[in-house]
Amino acid sequence: FLTGNCTFNPKYFKNFSLTIEENMMNMDMVLNKPIHRGFKSEVDVQLRLANAKNFQSVFNQKNDVCAITSGMKNSLFKTWFKDMSKQSNFMYNCPVEVGHYYMRNWRMGSSMTHKFLIPGSYRGKVTFFYGKYNTKSYDEALSLTIDTFLSN
């Protein structure tokens, strides 16, 4: 990991911080409201090609966070979440109760990257929300941007 930043909605979080230190990610958050079914994420993985100024989206997916973390089906996102859980006090099941949650010194190992990702500069944009994306019911809770470099 190279850099990371976040914005949060105080309706859902009292505090949320994201730091990158020595290629490891740390998160610290205080949840104001329980997270329940219907809490969704949009994950956009972007690649910047050599000598390019802008990132281009190579993968974009919207998911119900509670359904993925508690479901039986393995996916790339569930694999990431399970690995993050080893370094955190994140809960697997919804509702996630009001309280303090953290992740310390998480490093994405090579087993956490999908085979289609070629070496290069990447940006991950993750938005968490309730409602239907880009409609009146849309209510953004959290937005994260994380830059990294993948090598062989």
Short mmCIF file of N, CA and C in Angstrom, two decimals:
data_model
loop_
_atom_site.label_atom_id
_atom_site.label_comp_id
_atom_site.label_asym_id
_atom_site.label_seq_id
_atom_site.Cartn_x
_atom_site.Cartn_y
_atom_site.Cartn_z
N PHE A 1 0.85 -1.18 0.00
CA PHE A 1 0.00 0.00 0.00
C PHE A 1 0.89 1.24 0.00
N LEU A 2 0.45 2.27 -0.72
CA LEU A 2 1.21 3.51 -0.78
C LEU A 2 0.53 4.62 0.01
N THR A 3 -0.73 4.91 -0.34
CA THR A 3 -1.48 5.97 0.33
C THR A 3 -2.94 5.56 0.48
N GLY A 4 -3.61 6.25 1.38
CA GLY A 4 -5.03 6.01 1.56
C GLY A 4 -5.69 7.22 2.16
N ASN A 5 -6.95 7.44 1.81
CA ASN A 5 -7.72 8.50 2.46
C ASN A 5 -9.18 8.10 2.52
N CYS A 6 -9.93 8.80 3.34
CA CYS A 6 -11.33 8.43 3.52
C CYS A 6 -12.16 9.65 3.87
N THR A 7 -13.45 9.55 3.60
CA THR A 7 -14.43 10.51 4.08
C THR A 7 -15.57 9.68 4.67
N PHE A 8 -16.16 10.18 5.74
CA PHE A 8 -17.23 9.42 6.38
C PHE A 8 -18.40 10.33 6.71
N ASN A 9 -19.57 9.73 6.79
CA ASN A 9 -20.79 10.43 7.12
C ASN A 9 -20.98 10.35 8.63
N PRO A 10 -21.03 11.49 9.34
CA PRO A 10 -21.16 11.47 10.80
C PRO A 10 -22.49 10.87 11.28
N LYS A 11 -23.41 10.69 10.37
CA LYS A 11 -24.67 10.00 10.71
C LYS A 11 -24.38 8.54 11.08
N TYR A 12 -23.35 7.95 10.46
CA TYR A 12 -23.01 6.54 10.67
C TYR A 12 -21.76 6.34 11.52
N PHE A 13 -20.80 7.25 11.41
CA PHE A 13 -19.52 7.09 12.11
C PHE A 13 -19.23 8.33 12.95
N LYS A 14 -18.82 8.09 14.19
CA LYS A 14 -18.36 9.19 15.04
C LYS A 14 -16.96 9.59 14.59
N ASN A 15 -16.19 8.58 14.17
CA ASN A 15 -14.83 8.80 13.70
C ASN A 15 -14.45 7.67 12.75
N PHE A 16 -13.63 7.97 11.77
CA PHE A 16 -13.07 6.94 10.90
C PHE A 16 -11.72 7.44 10.41
N SER A 17 -10.68 6.64 10.62
CA SER A 17 -9.36 7.01 10.10
C SER A 17 -8.74 5.82 9.38
N LEU A 18 -7.97 6.15 8.37
CA LEU A 18 -7.26 5.16 7.55
C LEU A 18 -5.83 5.67 7.40
N THR A 19 -4.86 4.84 7.78
CA THR A 19 -3.46 5.21 7.61
C THR A 19 -2.70 4.06 6.95
N ILE A 20 -1.67 4.42 6.22
CA ILE A 20 -0.77 3.45 5.60
C ILE A 20 0.61 3.71 6.18
N GLU A 21 1.19 2.67 6.79
CA GLU A 21 2.54 2.78 7.36
C GLU A 21 3.32 1.53 7.01
N GLU A 22 4.48 1.71 6.41
CA GLU A 22 5.36 0.60 6.04
C GLU A 22 4.61 -0.47 5.24
N ASN A 23 3.83 -0.02 4.25
CA ASN A 23 3.10 -0.90 3.34
C ASN A 23 1.98 -1.68 4.04
N MET A 24 1.58 -1.25 5.23
CA MET A 24 0.49 -1.91 5.95
C MET A 24 -0.63 -0.90 6.23
N MET A 25 -1.86 -1.41 6.19
CA MET A 25 -3.03 -0.57 6.38
C MET A 25 -3.56 -0.69 7.81
N ASN A 26 -3.96 0.47 8.34
CA ASN A 26 -4.58 0.55 9.65
C ASN A 26 -5.89 1.32 9.51
N MET A 27 -6.92 0.84 10.20
CA MET A 27 -8.20 1.54 10.24
C MET A 27 -8.66 1.62 11.69
N ASP A 28 -9.30 2.71 12.01
CA ASP A 28 -9.86 2.90 13.34
C ASP A 28 -11.19 3.62 13.16
N MET A 29 -12.26 3.07 13.75
CA MET A 29 -13.58 3.66 13.54
C MET A 29 -14.45 3.50 14.78
N VAL A 30 -15.34 4.46 14.94
CA VAL A 30 -16.36 4.38 15.98
C VAL A 30 -17.70 4.48 15.25
N LEU A 31 -18.48 3.42 15.35
CA LEU A 31 -19.75 3.31 14.66
C LEU A 31 -20.86 3.92 15.51
N ASN A 32 -21.63 4.85 14.92
CA ASN A 32 -22.74 5.52 15.62
C ASN A 32 -24.05 4.74 15.56
N LYS A 33 -24.25 4.02 14.44
CA LYS A 33 -25.50 3.30 14.20
C LYS A 33 -25.15 1.87 13.84
N PRO A 34 -25.99 0.92 14.21
CA PRO A 34 -25.72 -0.46 13.79
C PRO A 34 -25.74 -0.58 12.27
N ILE A 35 -24.90 -1.45 11.75
CA ILE A 35 -24.91 -1.76 10.32
C ILE A 35 -25.81 -2.98 10.15
N HIS A 36 -26.77 -2.86 9.25
CA HIS A 36 -27.72 -3.96 9.05
C HIS A 36 -27.79 -4.32 7.57
N ARG A 37 -28.53 -5.39 7.27
CA ARG A 37 -28.69 -5.82 5.87
C ARG A 37 -29.12 -4.64 5.02
N GLY A 38 -28.63 -4.62 3.82
CA GLY A 38 -28.89 -3.49 2.94
C GLY A 38 -27.71 -2.53 2.87
N PHE A 39 -26.70 -2.76 3.71
CA PHE A 39 -25.46 -1.96 3.67
C PHE A 39 -24.66 -2.49 2.49
N LYS A 40 -24.44 -1.64 1.51
CA LYS A 40 -23.82 -2.07 0.25
C LYS A 40 -22.46 -1.42 0.05
N SER A 41 -21.71 -2.02 -0.86
CA SER A 41 -20.42 -1.43 -1.24
C SER A 41 -20.32 -1.42 -2.76
N GLU A 42 -19.61 -0.42 -3.24
CA GLU A 42 -19.19 -0.42 -4.64
C GLU A 42 -17.67 -0.44 -4.59
N VAL A 43 -17.07 -1.44 -5.23
CA VAL A 43 -15.62 -1.57 -5.28
C VAL A 43 -15.20 -1.33 -6.73
N ASP A 44 -14.33 -0.34 -6.92
CA ASP A 44 -13.83 -0.01 -8.25
C ASP A 44 -12.31 -0.12 -8.22
N VAL A 45 -11.76 -1.13 -8.91
CA VAL A 45 -10.32 -1.34 -9.00
C VAL A 45 -9.85 -0.69 -10.29
N GLN A 46 -8.90 0.23 -10.17
CA GLN A 46 -8.41 0.98 -11.33
C GLN A 46 -6.92 0.77 -11.51
N LEU A 47 -6.49 0.79 -12.77
CA LEU A 47 -5.08 0.61 -13.14
C LEU A 47 -4.61 1.83 -13.90
N ARG A 48 -3.39 2.28 -13.59
CA ARG A 48 -2.76 3.33 -14.38
C ARG A 48 -1.65 2.69 -15.18
N LEU A 49 -1.77 2.72 -16.48
CA LEU A 49 -0.76 2.13 -17.35
C LEU A 49 0.50 2.98 -17.34
N ALA A 50 1.61 2.39 -17.71
CA ALA A 50 2.89 3.11 -17.75
C ALA A 50 2.75 4.36 -18.61
N ASN A 51 3.29 5.46 -18.13
CA ASN A 51 3.27 6.76 -18.81
C ASN A 51 1.89 7.38 -18.95
N ALA A 52 0.87 6.81 -18.32
CA ALA A 52 -0.48 7.38 -18.38
C ALA A 52 -0.69 8.32 -17.18
N LYS A 53 -1.51 9.35 -17.38
CA LYS A 53 -1.80 10.28 -16.30
C LYS A 53 -2.97 9.81 -15.44
N ASN A 54 -3.94 9.15 -16.07
CA ASN A 54 -5.17 8.78 -15.38
C ASN A 54 -5.27 7.29 -15.14
N PHE A 55 -6.07 6.94 -14.14
CA PHE A 55 -6.39 5.54 -13.86
C PHE A 55 -7.60 5.14 -14.71
N GLN A 56 -7.64 3.86 -15.10
CA GLN A 56 -8.77 3.31 -15.85
C GLN A 56 -9.37 2.16 -15.05
N SER A 57 -10.68 2.11 -14.98
CA SER A 57 -11.36 1.06 -14.24
C SER A 57 -11.17 -0.29 -14.95
N VAL A 58 -10.73 -1.31 -14.18
CA VAL A 58 -10.57 -2.66 -14.73
C VAL A 58 -11.57 -3.62 -14.09
N PHE A 59 -12.19 -3.20 -12.99
CA PHE A 59 -13.13 -4.07 -12.29
C PHE A 59 -14.01 -3.20 -11.41
N ASN A 60 -15.32 -3.38 -11.50
CA ASN A 60 -16.25 -2.61 -10.69
C ASN A 60 -17.40 -3.53 -10.30
N GLN A 61 -17.70 -3.57 -9.00
CA GLN A 61 -18.77 -4.44 -8.54
C GLN A 61 -19.47 -3.85 -7.32
N LYS A 62 -20.79 -4.01 -7.29
CA LYS A 62 -21.58 -3.61 -6.12
C LYS A 62 -22.04 -4.87 -5.41
N ASN A 63 -21.99 -4.84 -4.07
CA ASN A 63 -22.34 -6.01 -3.26
C ASN A 63 -23.08 -5.59 -2.01
N ASP A 64 -23.89 -6.50 -1.47
CA ASP A 64 -24.48 -6.33 -0.15
C ASP A 64 -23.43 -6.85 0.83
N VAL A 65 -22.87 -5.97 1.65
CA VAL A 65 -21.76 -6.32 2.53
C VAL A 65 -22.15 -7.43 3.51
N CYS A 66 -23.32 -7.31 4.12
CA CYS A 66 -23.75 -8.31 5.11
C CYS A 66 -23.93 -9.67 4.46
N ALA A 67 -24.49 -9.71 3.26
CA ALA A 67 -24.71 -10.98 2.58
C ALA A 67 -23.38 -11.66 2.24
N ILE A 68 -22.39 -10.89 1.82
CA ILE A 68 -21.09 -11.47 1.45
C ILE A 68 -20.34 -12.00 2.66
N THR A 69 -20.30 -11.21 3.74
CA THR A 69 -19.49 -11.62 4.89
C THR A 69 -20.10 -12.80 5.63
N SER A 70 -21.42 -12.91 5.64
CA SER A 70 -22.05 -14.01 6.37
C SER A 70 -22.42 -15.18 5.48
N GLY A 71 -22.38 -15.00 4.16
CA GLY A 71 -22.77 -16.05 3.23
C GLY A 71 -21.76 -17.17 3.15
N MET A 72 -22.20 -18.29 2.60
CA MET A 72 -21.35 -19.47 2.47
C MET A 72 -20.42 -19.36 1.26
N LYS A 73 -20.86 -18.65 0.23
CA LYS A 73 -20.11 -18.59 -1.02
C LYS A 73 -18.80 -17.83 -0.85
N ASN A 74 -17.72 -18.44 -1.29
CA ASN A 74 -16.42 -17.76 -1.27
C ASN A 74 -16.32 -16.84 -2.47
N SER A 75 -15.78 -15.68 -2.25
CA SER A 75 -15.56 -14.72 -3.33
C SER A 75 -14.27 -13.99 -3.01
N LEU A 76 -13.82 -13.19 -3.96
CA LEU A 76 -12.62 -12.38 -3.75
C LEU A 76 -12.81 -11.47 -2.53
N PHE A 77 -14.00 -10.88 -2.39
CA PHE A 77 -14.27 -9.95 -1.29
C PHE A 77 -14.32 -10.68 0.05
N LYS A 78 -14.92 -11.85 0.06
CA LYS A 78 -14.99 -12.60 1.31
C LYS A 78 -13.57 -13.04 1.72
N THR A 79 -12.75 -13.41 0.76
CA THR A 79 -11.36 -13.79 1.04
C THR A 79 -10.61 -12.61 1.66
N TRP A 80 -10.78 -11.41 1.09
CA TRP A 80 -10.14 -10.22 1.64
C TRP A 80 -10.62 -9.97 3.07
N PHE A 81 -11.94 -10.05 3.27
CA PHE A 81 -12.51 -9.77 4.58
C PHE A 81 -12.02 -10.77 5.62
N LYS A 82 -11.97 -12.04 5.26
CA LYS A 82 -11.48 -13.06 6.19
C LYS A 82 -10.03 -12.79 6.58
N ASP A 83 -9.21 -12.37 5.60
CA ASP A 83 -7.82 -12.08 5.88
C ASP A 83 -7.69 -10.83 6.77
N MET A 84 -8.47 -9.80 6.48
CA MET A 84 -8.47 -8.58 7.31
C MET A 84 -8.88 -8.90 8.75
N SER A 85 -9.80 -9.84 8.90
CA SER A 85 -10.33 -10.19 10.23
C SER A 85 -9.26 -10.71 11.17
N LYS A 86 -8.20 -11.27 10.61
CA LYS A 86 -7.10 -11.78 11.45
C LYS A 86 -6.37 -10.64 12.15
N GLN A 87 -6.44 -9.43 11.59
CA GLN A 87 -5.74 -8.27 12.14
C GLN A 87 -6.72 -7.25 12.74
N SER A 88 -7.97 -7.68 12.99
CA SER A 88 -8.98 -6.71 13.40
C SER A 88 -9.98 -7.30 14.38
N ASN A 89 -10.90 -6.46 14.79
CA ASN A 89 -12.03 -6.94 15.59
C ASN A 89 -13.34 -6.80 14.79
N PHE A 90 -13.24 -6.84 13.46
CA PHE A 90 -14.42 -6.75 12.60
C PHE A 90 -15.35 -7.92 12.86
N MET A 91 -16.64 -7.67 12.74
CA MET A 91 -17.65 -8.70 12.94
C MET A 91 -18.05 -9.31 11.60
N TYR A 92 -18.36 -10.61 11.62
CA TYR A 92 -18.78 -11.32 10.41
C TYR A 92 -20.27 -11.16 10.14
N ASN A 93 -21.06 -11.02 11.19
CA ASN A 93 -22.51 -11.05 11.03
C ASN A 93 -23.14 -9.69 11.24
N CYS A 94 -24.22 -9.46 10.53
CA CYS A 94 -25.02 -8.25 10.73
C CYS A 94 -26.20 -8.60 11.62
N PRO A 95 -26.66 -7.70 12.44
CA PRO A 95 -26.18 -6.32 12.51
C PRO A 95 -24.84 -6.20 13.24
N VAL A 96 -24.04 -5.23 12.79
CA VAL A 96 -22.80 -4.88 13.47
C VAL A 96 -23.18 -3.79 14.47
N GLU A 97 -22.95 -4.04 15.72
CA GLU A 97 -23.41 -3.14 16.78
C GLU A 97 -22.57 -1.87 16.86
N VAL A 98 -23.16 -0.84 17.43
CA VAL A 98 -22.46 0.42 17.70
C VAL A 98 -21.23 0.10 18.53
N GLY A 99 -20.10 0.75 18.22
CA GLY A 99 -18.90 0.51 19.01
C GLY A 99 -17.63 0.89 18.27
N HIS A 100 -16.51 0.54 18.87
CA HIS A 100 -15.18 0.83 18.34
C HIS A 100 -14.64 -0.39 17.60
N TYR A 101 -14.20 -0.20 16.36
CA TYR A 101 -13.65 -1.28 15.54
C TYR A 101 -12.31 -0.81 14.97
N TYR A 102 -11.42 -1.77 14.74
CA TYR A 102 -10.09 -1.42 14.26
C TYR A 102 -9.52 -2.55 13.40
N MET A 103 -8.51 -2.18 12.63
CA MET A 103 -7.68 -3.14 11.90
C MET A 103 -6.25 -2.62 12.02
N ARG A 104 -5.32 -3.49 12.39
CA ARG A 104 -3.93 -3.07 12.61
C ARG A 104 -2.98 -3.88 11.73
N ASN A 105 -2.10 -3.16 11.07
CA ASN A 105 -0.97 -3.78 10.35
C ASN A 105 -1.39 -4.86 9.35
N TRP A 106 -2.42 -4.56 8.54
CA TRP A 106 -2.85 -5.52 7.53
C TRP A 106 -2.07 -5.29 6.24
N ARG A 107 -1.52 -6.37 5.74
CA ARG A 107 -0.77 -6.35 4.48
C ARG A 107 -1.45 -7.31 3.51
N MET A 108 -1.71 -6.81 2.32
CA MET A 108 -2.33 -7.66 1.31
C MET A 108 -1.24 -8.52 0.67
N GLY A 109 -1.28 -9.80 0.97
CA GLY A 109 -0.29 -10.72 0.41
C GLY A 109 -0.62 -11.08 -1.02
N SER A 110 0.29 -11.77 -1.69
CA SER A 110 0.10 -12.13 -3.09
C SER A 110 -1.10 -13.04 -3.29
N SER A 111 -1.47 -13.81 -2.26
CA SER A 111 -2.64 -14.68 -2.38
C SER A 111 -3.94 -13.88 -2.35
N MET A 112 -3.86 -12.59 -2.00
CA MET A 112 -5.05 -11.75 -1.91
C MET A 112 -5.33 -11.00 -3.21
N THR A 113 -4.42 -11.06 -4.17
CA THR A 113 -4.63 -10.36 -5.43
C THR A 113 -5.11 -11.35 -6.47
N HIS A 114 -6.02 -10.89 -7.28
CA HIS A 114 -6.62 -11.76 -8.29
C HIS A 114 -5.65 -11.95 -9.45
N LYS A 115 -5.75 -13.08 -10.11
CA LYS A 115 -4.83 -13.43 -11.20
C LYS A 115 -4.89 -12.45 -12.37
N PHE A 116 -6.04 -11.77 -12.57
CA PHE A 116 -6.14 -10.88 -13.72
C PHE A 116 -5.42 -9.55 -13.51
N LEU A 117 -4.95 -9.27 -12.29
CA LEU A 117 -4.28 -8.01 -12.03
C LEU A 117 -2.80 -8.11 -12.42
N ILE A 118 -2.43 -7.36 -13.44
CA ILE A 118 -1.05 -7.35 -13.90
C ILE A 118 -0.23 -6.39 -13.03
N PRO A 119 1.09 -6.52 -13.00
CA PRO A 119 1.90 -5.57 -12.22
C PRO A 119 1.65 -4.13 -12.68
N GLY A 120 1.60 -3.21 -11.73
CA GLY A 120 1.39 -1.80 -12.06
C GLY A 120 0.85 -1.00 -10.89
N SER A 121 0.51 0.26 -11.17
CA SER A 121 -0.05 1.18 -10.17
C SER A 121 -1.57 1.03 -10.16
N TYR A 122 -2.11 0.81 -8.96
CA TYR A 122 -3.55 0.60 -8.81
C TYR A 122 -4.14 1.59 -7.82
N ARG A 123 -5.41 1.86 -8.05
CA ARG A 123 -6.20 2.65 -7.10
C ARG A 123 -7.48 1.88 -6.84
N GLY A 124 -7.77 1.68 -5.57
CA GLY A 124 -9.04 1.05 -5.19
C GLY A 124 -9.93 2.11 -4.59
N LYS A 125 -11.14 2.21 -5.12
CA LYS A 125 -12.13 3.13 -4.58
C LYS A 125 -13.28 2.28 -4.05
N VAL A 126 -13.56 2.43 -2.77
CA VAL A 126 -14.62 1.65 -2.14
C VAL A 126 -15.59 2.63 -1.49
N THR A 127 -16.85 2.51 -1.86
CA THR A 127 -17.89 3.35 -1.29
C THR A 127 -18.91 2.45 -0.61
N PHE A 128 -19.26 2.78 0.62
CA PHE A 128 -20.27 2.04 1.38
C PHE A 128 -21.51 2.93 1.49
N PHE A 129 -22.68 2.32 1.29
CA PHE A 129 -23.90 3.11 1.24
C PHE A 129 -25.14 2.26 1.53
N TYR A 130 -26.23 2.95 1.77
CA TYR A 130 -27.56 2.35 1.84
C TYR A 130 -28.35 2.91 0.67
N GLY A 131 -29.38 2.20 0.26
CA GLY A 131 -30.24 2.67 -0.82
C GLY A 131 -29.77 2.17 -2.17
N LYS A 132 -30.30 2.77 -3.20
CA LYS A 132 -29.94 2.39 -4.57
C LYS A 132 -28.95 3.41 -5.11
N TYR A 133 -27.85 2.91 -5.66
CA TYR A 133 -26.76 3.75 -6.14
C TYR A 133 -27.27 4.78 -7.14
N ASN A 134 -26.84 6.03 -6.97
CA ASN A 134 -27.18 7.15 -7.86
C ASN A 134 -28.68 7.41 -7.99
N THR A 135 -29.42 7.21 -6.90
CA THR A 135 -30.84 7.58 -6.88
C THR A 135 -31.09 8.42 -5.64
N LYS A 136 -32.34 8.86 -5.46
CA LYS A 136 -32.71 9.66 -4.29
C LYS A 136 -32.51 8.91 -2.98
N SER A 137 -32.67 7.59 -3.02
CA SER A 137 -32.56 6.79 -1.80
C SER A 137 -31.09 6.56 -1.37
N TYR A 138 -30.15 6.92 -2.25
CA TYR A 138 -28.72 6.72 -1.98
C TYR A 138 -28.28 7.53 -0.77
N ASP A 139 -27.64 6.85 0.19
CA ASP A 139 -27.14 7.51 1.40
C ASP A 139 -25.73 6.98 1.68
N GLU A 140 -24.71 7.76 1.30
CA GLU A 140 -23.33 7.33 1.45
C GLU A 140 -22.90 7.37 2.91
N ALA A 141 -22.28 6.28 3.36
CA ALA A 141 -21.80 6.19 4.73
C ALA A 141 -20.29 6.41 4.82
N LEU A 142 -19.56 5.91 3.81
CA LEU A 142 -18.10 5.93 3.88
C LEU A 142 -17.52 5.80 2.49
N SER A 143 -16.42 6.51 2.24
CA SER A 143 -15.72 6.41 0.97
C SER A 143 -14.22 6.28 1.25
N LEU A 144 -13.58 5.27 0.64
CA LEU A 144 -12.15 5.03 0.82
C LEU A 144 -11.46 5.05 -0.54
N THR A 145 -10.26 5.60 -0.59
CA THR A 145 -9.41 5.54 -1.78
C THR A 145 -8.04 5.05 -1.32
N ILE A 146 -7.57 3.98 -1.96
CA ILE A 146 -6.30 3.37 -1.56
C ILE A 146 -5.45 3.15 -2.81
N ASP A 147 -4.22 3.65 -2.78
CA ASP A 147 -3.29 3.47 -3.89
C ASP A 147 -2.24 2.42 -3.50
N THR A 148 -1.89 1.62 -4.49
CA THR A 148 -0.89 0.59 -4.26
C THR A 148 -0.13 0.30 -5.54
N PHE A 149 0.97 -0.40 -5.41
CA PHE A 149 1.73 -0.85 -6.56
C PHE A 149 1.89 -2.37 -6.46
N LEU A 150 1.46 -3.07 -7.49
CA LEU A 150 1.63 -4.53 -7.52
C LEU A 150 2.83 -4.88 -8.39
N SER A 151 3.68 -5.73 -7.87
CA SER A 151 4.83 -6.20 -8.66
C SER A 151 4.80 -7.72 -8.72
N ASN A 152 5.67 -8.28 -9.54
CA ASN A 152 5.69 -9.75 -9.69
C ASN A 152 6.14 -10.44 -8.43
#
